[in-house]
Coordinates of N, CA and C and ligand atoms in Angstrom, one line a residue:
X52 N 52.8 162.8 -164.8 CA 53.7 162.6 -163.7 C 53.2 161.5 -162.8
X53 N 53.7 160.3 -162.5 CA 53.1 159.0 -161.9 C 54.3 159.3 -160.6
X54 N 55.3 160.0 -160.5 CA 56.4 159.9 -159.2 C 56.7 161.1 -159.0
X55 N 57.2 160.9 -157.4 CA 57.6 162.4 -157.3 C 58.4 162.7 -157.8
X56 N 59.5 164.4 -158.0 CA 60.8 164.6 -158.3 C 61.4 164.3 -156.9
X57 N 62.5 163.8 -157.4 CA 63.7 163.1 -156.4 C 64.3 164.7 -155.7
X58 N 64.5 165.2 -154.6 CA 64.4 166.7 -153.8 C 66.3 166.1 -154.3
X59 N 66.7 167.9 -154.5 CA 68.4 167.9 -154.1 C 68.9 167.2 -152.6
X60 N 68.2 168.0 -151.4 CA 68.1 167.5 -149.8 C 67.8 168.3 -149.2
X61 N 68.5 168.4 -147.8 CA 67.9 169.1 -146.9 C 68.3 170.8 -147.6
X62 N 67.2 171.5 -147.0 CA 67.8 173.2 -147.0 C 68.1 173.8 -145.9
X63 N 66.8 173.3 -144.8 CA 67.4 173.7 -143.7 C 66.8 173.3 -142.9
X64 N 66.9 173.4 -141.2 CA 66.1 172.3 -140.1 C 65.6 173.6 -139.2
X65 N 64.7 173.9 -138.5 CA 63.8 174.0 -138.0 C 63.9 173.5 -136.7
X66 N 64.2 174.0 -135.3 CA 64.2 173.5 -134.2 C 63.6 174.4 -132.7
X67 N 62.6 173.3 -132.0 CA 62.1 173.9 -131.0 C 62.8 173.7 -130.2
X68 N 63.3 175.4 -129.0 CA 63.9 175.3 -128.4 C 63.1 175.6 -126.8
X69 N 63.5 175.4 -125.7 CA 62.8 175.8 -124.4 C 63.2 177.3 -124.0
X70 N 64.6 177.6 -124.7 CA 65.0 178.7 -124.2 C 65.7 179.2 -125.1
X71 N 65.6 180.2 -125.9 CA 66.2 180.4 -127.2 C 67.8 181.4 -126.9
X72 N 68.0 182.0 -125.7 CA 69.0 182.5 -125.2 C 70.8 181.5 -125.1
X73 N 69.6 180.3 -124.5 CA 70.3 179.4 -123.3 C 71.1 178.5 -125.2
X74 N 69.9 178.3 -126.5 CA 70.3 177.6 -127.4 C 71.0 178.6 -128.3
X75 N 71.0 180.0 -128.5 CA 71.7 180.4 -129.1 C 73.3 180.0 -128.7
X76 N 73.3 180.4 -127.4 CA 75.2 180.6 -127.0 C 75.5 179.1 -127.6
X77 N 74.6 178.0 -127.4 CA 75.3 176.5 -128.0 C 75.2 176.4 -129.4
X78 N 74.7 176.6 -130.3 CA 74.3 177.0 -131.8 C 75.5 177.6 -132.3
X79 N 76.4 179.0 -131.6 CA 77.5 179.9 -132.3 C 78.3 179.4 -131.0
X80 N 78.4 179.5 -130.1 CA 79.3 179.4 -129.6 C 80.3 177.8 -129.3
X81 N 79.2 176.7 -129.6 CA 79.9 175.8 -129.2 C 79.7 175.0 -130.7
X82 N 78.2 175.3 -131.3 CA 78.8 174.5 -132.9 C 79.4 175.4 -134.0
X83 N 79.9 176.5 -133.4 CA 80.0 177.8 -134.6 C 79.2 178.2 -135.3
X84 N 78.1 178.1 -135.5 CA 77.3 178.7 -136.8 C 77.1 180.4 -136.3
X85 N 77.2 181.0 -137.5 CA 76.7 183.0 -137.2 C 74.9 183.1 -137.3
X86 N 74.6 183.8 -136.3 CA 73.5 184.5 -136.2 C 73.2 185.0 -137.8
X87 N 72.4 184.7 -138.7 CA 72.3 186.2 -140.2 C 71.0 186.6 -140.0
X88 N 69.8 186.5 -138.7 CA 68.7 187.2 -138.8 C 68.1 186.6 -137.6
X89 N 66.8 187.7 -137.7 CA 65.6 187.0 -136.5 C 64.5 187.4 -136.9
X90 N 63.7 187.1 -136.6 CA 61.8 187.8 -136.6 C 61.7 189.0 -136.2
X91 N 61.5 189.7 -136.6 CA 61.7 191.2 -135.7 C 59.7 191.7 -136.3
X92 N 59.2 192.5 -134.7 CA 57.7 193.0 -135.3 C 57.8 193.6 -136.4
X93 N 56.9 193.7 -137.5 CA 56.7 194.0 -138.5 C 55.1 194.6 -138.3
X94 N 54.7 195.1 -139.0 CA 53.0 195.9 -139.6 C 52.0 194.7 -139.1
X95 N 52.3 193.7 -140.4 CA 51.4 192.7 -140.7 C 51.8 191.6 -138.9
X96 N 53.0 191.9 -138.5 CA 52.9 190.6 -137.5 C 53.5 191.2 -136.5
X97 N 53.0 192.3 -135.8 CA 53.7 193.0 -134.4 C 54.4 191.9 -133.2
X98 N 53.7 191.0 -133.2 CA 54.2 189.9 -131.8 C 54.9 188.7 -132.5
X99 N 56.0 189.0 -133.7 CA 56.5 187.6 -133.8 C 57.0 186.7 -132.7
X100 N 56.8 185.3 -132.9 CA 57.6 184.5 -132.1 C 59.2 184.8 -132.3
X101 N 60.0 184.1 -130.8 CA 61.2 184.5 -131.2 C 61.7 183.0 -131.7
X102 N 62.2 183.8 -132.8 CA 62.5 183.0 -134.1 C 63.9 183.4 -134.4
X103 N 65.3 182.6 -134.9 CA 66.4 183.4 -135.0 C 66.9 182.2 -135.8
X104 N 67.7 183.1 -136.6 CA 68.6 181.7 -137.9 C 70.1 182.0 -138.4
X105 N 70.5 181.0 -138.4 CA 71.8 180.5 -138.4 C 72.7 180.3 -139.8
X106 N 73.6 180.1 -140.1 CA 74.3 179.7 -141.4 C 75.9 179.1 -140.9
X107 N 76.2 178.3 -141.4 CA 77.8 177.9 -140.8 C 78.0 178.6 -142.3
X108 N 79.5 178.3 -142.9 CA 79.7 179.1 -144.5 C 80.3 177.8 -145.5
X109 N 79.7 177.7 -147.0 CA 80.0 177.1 -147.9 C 81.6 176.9 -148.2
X110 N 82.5 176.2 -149.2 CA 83.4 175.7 -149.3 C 83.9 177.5 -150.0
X111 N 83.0 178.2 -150.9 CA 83.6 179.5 -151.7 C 83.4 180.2 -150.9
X112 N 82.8 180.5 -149.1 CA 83.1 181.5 -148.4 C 81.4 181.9 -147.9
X113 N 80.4 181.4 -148.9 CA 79.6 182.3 -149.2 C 78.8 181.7 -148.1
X114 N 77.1 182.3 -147.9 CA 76.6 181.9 -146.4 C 75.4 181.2 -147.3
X115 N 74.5 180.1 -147.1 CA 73.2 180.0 -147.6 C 72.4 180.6 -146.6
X116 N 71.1 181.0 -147.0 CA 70.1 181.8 -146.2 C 69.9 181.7 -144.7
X117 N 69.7 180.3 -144.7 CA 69.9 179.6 -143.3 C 70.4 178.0 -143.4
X118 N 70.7 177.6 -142.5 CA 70.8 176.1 -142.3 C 69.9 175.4 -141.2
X119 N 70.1 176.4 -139.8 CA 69.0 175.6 -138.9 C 68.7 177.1 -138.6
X120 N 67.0 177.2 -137.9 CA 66.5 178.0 -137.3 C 66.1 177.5 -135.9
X121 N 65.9 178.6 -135.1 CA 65.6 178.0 -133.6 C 64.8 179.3 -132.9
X122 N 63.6 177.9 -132.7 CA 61.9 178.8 -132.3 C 61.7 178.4 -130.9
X123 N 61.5 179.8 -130.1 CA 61.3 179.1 -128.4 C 59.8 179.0 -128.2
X124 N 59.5 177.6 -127.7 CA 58.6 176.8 -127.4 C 58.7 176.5 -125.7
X125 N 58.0 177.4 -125.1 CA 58.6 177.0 -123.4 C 57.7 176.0 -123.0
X126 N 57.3 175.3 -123.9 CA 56.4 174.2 -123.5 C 57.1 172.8 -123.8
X127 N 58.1 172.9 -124.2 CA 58.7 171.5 -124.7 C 58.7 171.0 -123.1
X128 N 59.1 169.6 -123.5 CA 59.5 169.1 -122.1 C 61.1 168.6 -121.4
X129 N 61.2 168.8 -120.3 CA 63.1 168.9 -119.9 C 63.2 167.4 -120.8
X130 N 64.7 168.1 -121.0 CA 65.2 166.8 -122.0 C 66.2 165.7 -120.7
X131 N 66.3 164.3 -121.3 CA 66.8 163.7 -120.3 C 68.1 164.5 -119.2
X132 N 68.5 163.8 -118.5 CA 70.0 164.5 -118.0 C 71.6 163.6 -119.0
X133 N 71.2 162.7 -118.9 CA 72.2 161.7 -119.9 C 71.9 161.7 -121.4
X134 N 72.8 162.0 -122.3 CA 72.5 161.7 -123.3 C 72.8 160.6 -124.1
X135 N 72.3 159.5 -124.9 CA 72.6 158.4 -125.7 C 71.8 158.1 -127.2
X136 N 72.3 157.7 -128.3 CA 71.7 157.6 -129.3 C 70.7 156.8 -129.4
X137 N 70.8 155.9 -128.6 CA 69.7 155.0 -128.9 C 68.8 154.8 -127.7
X138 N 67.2 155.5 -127.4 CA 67.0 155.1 -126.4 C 66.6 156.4 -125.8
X139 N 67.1 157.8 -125.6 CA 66.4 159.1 -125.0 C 65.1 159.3 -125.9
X140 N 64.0 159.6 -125.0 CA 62.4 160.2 -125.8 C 62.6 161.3 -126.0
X141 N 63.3 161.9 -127.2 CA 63.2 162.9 -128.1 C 63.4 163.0 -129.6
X142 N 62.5 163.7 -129.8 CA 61.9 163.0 -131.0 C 63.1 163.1 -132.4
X143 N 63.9 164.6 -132.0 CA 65.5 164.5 -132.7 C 66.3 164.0 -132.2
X144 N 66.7 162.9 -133.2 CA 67.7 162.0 -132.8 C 69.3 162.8 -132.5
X145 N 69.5 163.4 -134.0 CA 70.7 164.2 -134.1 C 70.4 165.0 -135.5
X146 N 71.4 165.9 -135.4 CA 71.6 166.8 -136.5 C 73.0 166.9 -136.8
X147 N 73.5 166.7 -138.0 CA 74.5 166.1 -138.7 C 75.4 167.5 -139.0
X148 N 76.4 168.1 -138.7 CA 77.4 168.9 -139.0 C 78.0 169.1 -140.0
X149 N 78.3 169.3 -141.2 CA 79.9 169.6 -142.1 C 80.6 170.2 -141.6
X150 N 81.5 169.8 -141.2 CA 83.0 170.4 -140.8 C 83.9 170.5 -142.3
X151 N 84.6 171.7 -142.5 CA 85.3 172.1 -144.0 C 86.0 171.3 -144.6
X152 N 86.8 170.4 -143.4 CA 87.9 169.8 -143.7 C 88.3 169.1 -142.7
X153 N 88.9 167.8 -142.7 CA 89.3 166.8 -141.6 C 89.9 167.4 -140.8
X154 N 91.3 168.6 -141.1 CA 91.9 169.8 -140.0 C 90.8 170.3 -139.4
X155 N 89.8 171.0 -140.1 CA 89.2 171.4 -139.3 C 88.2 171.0 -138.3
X156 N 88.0 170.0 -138.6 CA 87.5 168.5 -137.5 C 87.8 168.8 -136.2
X157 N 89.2 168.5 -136.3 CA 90.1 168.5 -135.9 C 90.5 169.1 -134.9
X158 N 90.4 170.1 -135.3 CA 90.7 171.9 -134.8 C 89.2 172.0 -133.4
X159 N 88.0 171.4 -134.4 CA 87.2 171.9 -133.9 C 87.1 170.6 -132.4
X160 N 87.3 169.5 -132.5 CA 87.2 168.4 -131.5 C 88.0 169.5 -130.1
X161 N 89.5 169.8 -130.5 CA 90.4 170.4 -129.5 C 89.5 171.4 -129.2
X162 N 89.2 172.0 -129.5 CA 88.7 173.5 -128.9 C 87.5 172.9 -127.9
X163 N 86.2 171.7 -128.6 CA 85.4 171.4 -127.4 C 85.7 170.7 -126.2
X164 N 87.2 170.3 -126.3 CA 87.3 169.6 -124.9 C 88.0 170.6 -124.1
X165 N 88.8 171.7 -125.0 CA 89.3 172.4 -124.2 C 88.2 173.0 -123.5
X166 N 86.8 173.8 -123.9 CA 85.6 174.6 -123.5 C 85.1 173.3 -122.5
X167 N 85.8 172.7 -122.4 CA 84.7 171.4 -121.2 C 83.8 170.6 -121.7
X168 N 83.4 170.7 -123.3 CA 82.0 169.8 -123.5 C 82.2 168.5 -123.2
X169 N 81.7 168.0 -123.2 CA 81.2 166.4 -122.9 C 81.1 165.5 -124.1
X170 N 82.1 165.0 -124.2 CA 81.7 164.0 -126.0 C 81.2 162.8 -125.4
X171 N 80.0 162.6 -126.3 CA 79.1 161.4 -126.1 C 79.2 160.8 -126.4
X172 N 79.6 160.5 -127.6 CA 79.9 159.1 -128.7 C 81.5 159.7 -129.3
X173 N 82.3 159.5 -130.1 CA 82.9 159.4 -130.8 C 83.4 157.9 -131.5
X174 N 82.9 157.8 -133.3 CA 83.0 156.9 -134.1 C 83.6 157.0 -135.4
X175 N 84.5 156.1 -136.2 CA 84.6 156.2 -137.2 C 83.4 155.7 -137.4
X176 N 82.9 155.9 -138.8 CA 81.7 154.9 -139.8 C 82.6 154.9 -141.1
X177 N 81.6 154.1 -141.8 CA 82.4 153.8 -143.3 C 82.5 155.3 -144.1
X178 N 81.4 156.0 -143.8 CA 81.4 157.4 -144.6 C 81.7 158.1 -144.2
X179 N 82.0 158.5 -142.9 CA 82.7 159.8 -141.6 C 83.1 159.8 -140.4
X180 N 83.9 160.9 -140.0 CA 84.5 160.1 -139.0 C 83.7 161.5 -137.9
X181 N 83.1 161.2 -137.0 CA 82.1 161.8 -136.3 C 82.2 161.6 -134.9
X182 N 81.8 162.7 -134.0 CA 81.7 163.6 -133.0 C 80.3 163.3 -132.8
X183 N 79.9 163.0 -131.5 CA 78.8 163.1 -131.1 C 78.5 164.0 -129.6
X184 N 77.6 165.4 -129.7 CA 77.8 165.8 -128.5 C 76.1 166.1 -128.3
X185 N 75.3 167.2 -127.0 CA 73.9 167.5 -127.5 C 74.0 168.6 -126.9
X186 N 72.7 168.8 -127.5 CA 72.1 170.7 -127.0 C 71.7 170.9 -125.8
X187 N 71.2 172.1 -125.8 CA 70.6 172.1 -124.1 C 69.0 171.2 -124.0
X188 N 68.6 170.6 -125.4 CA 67.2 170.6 -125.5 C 67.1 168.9 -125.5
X189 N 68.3 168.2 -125.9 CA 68.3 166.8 -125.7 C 68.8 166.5 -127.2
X190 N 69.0 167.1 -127.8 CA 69.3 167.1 -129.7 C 70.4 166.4 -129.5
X191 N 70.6 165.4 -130.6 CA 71.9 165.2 -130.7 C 73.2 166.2 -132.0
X192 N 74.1 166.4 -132.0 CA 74.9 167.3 -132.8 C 75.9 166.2 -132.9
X193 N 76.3 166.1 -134.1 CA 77.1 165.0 -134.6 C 77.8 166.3 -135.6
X194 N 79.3 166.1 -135.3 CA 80.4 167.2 -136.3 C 81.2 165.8 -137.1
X195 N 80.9 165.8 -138.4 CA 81.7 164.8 -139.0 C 82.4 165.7 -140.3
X196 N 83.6 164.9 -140.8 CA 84.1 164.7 -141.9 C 83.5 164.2 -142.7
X197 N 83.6 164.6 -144.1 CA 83.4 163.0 -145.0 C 84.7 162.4 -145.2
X198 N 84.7 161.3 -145.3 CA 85.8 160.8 -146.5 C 85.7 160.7 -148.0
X199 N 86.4 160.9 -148.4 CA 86.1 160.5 -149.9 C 85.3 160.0 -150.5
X200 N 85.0 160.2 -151.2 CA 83.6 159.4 -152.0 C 83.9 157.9 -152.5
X201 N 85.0 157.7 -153.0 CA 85.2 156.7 -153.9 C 85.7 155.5 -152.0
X202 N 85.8 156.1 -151.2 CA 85.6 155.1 -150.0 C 84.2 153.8 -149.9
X203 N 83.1 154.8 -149.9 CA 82.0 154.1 -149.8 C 81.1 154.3 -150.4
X204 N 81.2 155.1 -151.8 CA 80.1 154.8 -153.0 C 79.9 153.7 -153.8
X205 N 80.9 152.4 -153.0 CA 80.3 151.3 -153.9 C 79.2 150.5 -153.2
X206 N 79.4 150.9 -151.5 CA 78.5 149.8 -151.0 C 78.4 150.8 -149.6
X207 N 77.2 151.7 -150.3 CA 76.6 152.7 -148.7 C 76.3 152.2 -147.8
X208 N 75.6 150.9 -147.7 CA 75.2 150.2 -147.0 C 76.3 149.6 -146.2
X209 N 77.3 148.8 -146.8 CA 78.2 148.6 -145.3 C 78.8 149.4 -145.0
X210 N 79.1 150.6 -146.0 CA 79.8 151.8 -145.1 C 79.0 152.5 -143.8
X211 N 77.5 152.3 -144.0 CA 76.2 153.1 -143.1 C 76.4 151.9 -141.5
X212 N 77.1 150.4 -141.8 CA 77.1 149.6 -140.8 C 78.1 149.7 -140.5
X213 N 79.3 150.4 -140.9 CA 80.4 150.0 -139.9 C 81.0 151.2 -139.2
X214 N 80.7 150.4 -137.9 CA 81.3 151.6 -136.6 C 81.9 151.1 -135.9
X215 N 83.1 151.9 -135.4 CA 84.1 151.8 -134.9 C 83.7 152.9 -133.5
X216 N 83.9 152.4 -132.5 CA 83.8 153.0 -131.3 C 85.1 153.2 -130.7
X217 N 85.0 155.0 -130.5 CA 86.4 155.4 -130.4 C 86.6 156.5 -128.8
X218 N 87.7 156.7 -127.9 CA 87.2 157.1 -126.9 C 86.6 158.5 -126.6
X219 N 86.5 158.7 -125.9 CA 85.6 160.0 -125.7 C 86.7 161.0 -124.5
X220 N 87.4 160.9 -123.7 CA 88.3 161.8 -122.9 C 89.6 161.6 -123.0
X221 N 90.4 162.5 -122.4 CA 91.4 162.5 -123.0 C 91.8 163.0 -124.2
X222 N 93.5 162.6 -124.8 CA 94.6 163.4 -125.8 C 93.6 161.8 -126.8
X223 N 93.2 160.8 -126.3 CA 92.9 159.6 -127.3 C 92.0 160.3 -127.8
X224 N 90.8 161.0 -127.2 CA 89.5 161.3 -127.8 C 89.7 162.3 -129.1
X225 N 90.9 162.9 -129.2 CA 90.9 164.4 -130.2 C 92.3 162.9 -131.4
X226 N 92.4 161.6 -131.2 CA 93.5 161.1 -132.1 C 92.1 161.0 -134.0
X227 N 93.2 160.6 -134.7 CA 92.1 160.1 -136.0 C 92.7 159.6 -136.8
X228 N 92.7 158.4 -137.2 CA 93.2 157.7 -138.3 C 93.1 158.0 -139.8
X229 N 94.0 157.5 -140.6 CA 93.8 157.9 -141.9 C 93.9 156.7 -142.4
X230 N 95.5 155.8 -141.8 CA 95.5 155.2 -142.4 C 94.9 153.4 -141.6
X231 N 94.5 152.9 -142.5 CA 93.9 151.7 -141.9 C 92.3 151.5 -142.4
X232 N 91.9 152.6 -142.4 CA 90.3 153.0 -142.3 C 89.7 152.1 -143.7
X233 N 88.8 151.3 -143.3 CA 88.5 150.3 -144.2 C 87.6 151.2 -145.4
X234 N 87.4 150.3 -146.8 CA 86.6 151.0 -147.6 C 85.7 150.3 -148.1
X235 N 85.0 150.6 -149.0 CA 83.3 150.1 -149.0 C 83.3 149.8 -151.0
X236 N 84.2 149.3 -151.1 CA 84.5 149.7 -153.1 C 83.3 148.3 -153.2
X237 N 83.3 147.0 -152.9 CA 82.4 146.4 -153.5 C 81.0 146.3 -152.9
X238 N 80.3 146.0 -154.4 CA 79.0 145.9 -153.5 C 78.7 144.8 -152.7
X239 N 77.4 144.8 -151.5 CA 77.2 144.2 -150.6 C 77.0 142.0 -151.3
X240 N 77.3 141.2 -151.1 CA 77.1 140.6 -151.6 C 75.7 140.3 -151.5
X241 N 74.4 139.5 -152.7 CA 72.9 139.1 -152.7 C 72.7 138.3 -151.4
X242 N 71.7 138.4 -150.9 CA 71.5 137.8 -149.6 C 70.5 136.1 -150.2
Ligands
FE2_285 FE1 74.5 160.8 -138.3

């Protein structure tokens, strides 16, 4: 063996929180994901840290073990008051959503403006059409679609550079195109 094996991807993410109460209600209540466990004392480890984990659900219904977990650390440091992608000192930039289905994108955009959230970004890209909002810790939470595959599997690369900046308040912030939306079929040309 001279290389590594190439990993499937992510399994699941891991995040320090300041307040694991204050990050739960945003975790299920405002990204949806369900609670399926926590650290509870055990024999071998009476004072677990509080530790608690999450699952949103697969396309057949089913839950994977976890997707993100969230460990309170009351030592982090306050996260900015503004959020922006490029530019806050925290060391997670964003954490990337699947939403089921563009409806339910969709569904889910209306419901966070109805709840008051604050959309930070909202962009098409060549690969998804994405929601940018953050946690209580400075994280960013991005809820995207994919589009199709055969959109931008010929050239990820300008599909990964093209962004469209789209509004953030208002009936405009929850609109979404379908049709017009450029695609990515050739490759980039040699530089
Ligand atoms: Fe992203």
């Amino acid at each position: 063996m001279d290389k590594p094996v190439k990993p499937r991807g992510i399994n699941h993410l891991v995040l320090n929180v300041r307040d694991i109460e204050e990050s739960h209600k945003f975790w299920t209540e405002i990204v949806g994901f369900e609670m399926v466990g926590q650290l509870t004392p055990r024999p071998e480890r009476p004072n677990p840290p509080k530790m608690r984990f999450y699952s949103g659900t697969r396309s057949d219904g089913s839950h994977h073990h976890h997707d993100v977990a969230l460990v309170e650390n009351k030592n982090l440091p306050e996260p900015p008051k503004e959020w922006s992608m490029f530019g806050v000192p925290v060391a997670v930039n964003h954490i990337a959503i699947t939403m089921p289905s563009r409806e339910a994108w969709m569904e889910h955009l209306a419901y966070l403006q109805k709840k008051g959230v604050k959309f930070d970004r909202r962009v098409e890209h060549g690969m998804t059409h994405s929601l940018y909002i953050h946690d209580p810790n400075g994280y960013g939470v991005e809820f995207v679609y994919d589009l199709p595959r055969e959109v931008w599997q010929d050239d990820i690369e300008g599909a990964l550079n093209y962004v469209k900046v789209l509004p953030t308040e208002g009936a405009e912030a929850l609109e979404d195109r379908v049709e017009g939306v450029p695609t990515f079929r050739q490759p980039a040309p040699a530089k």
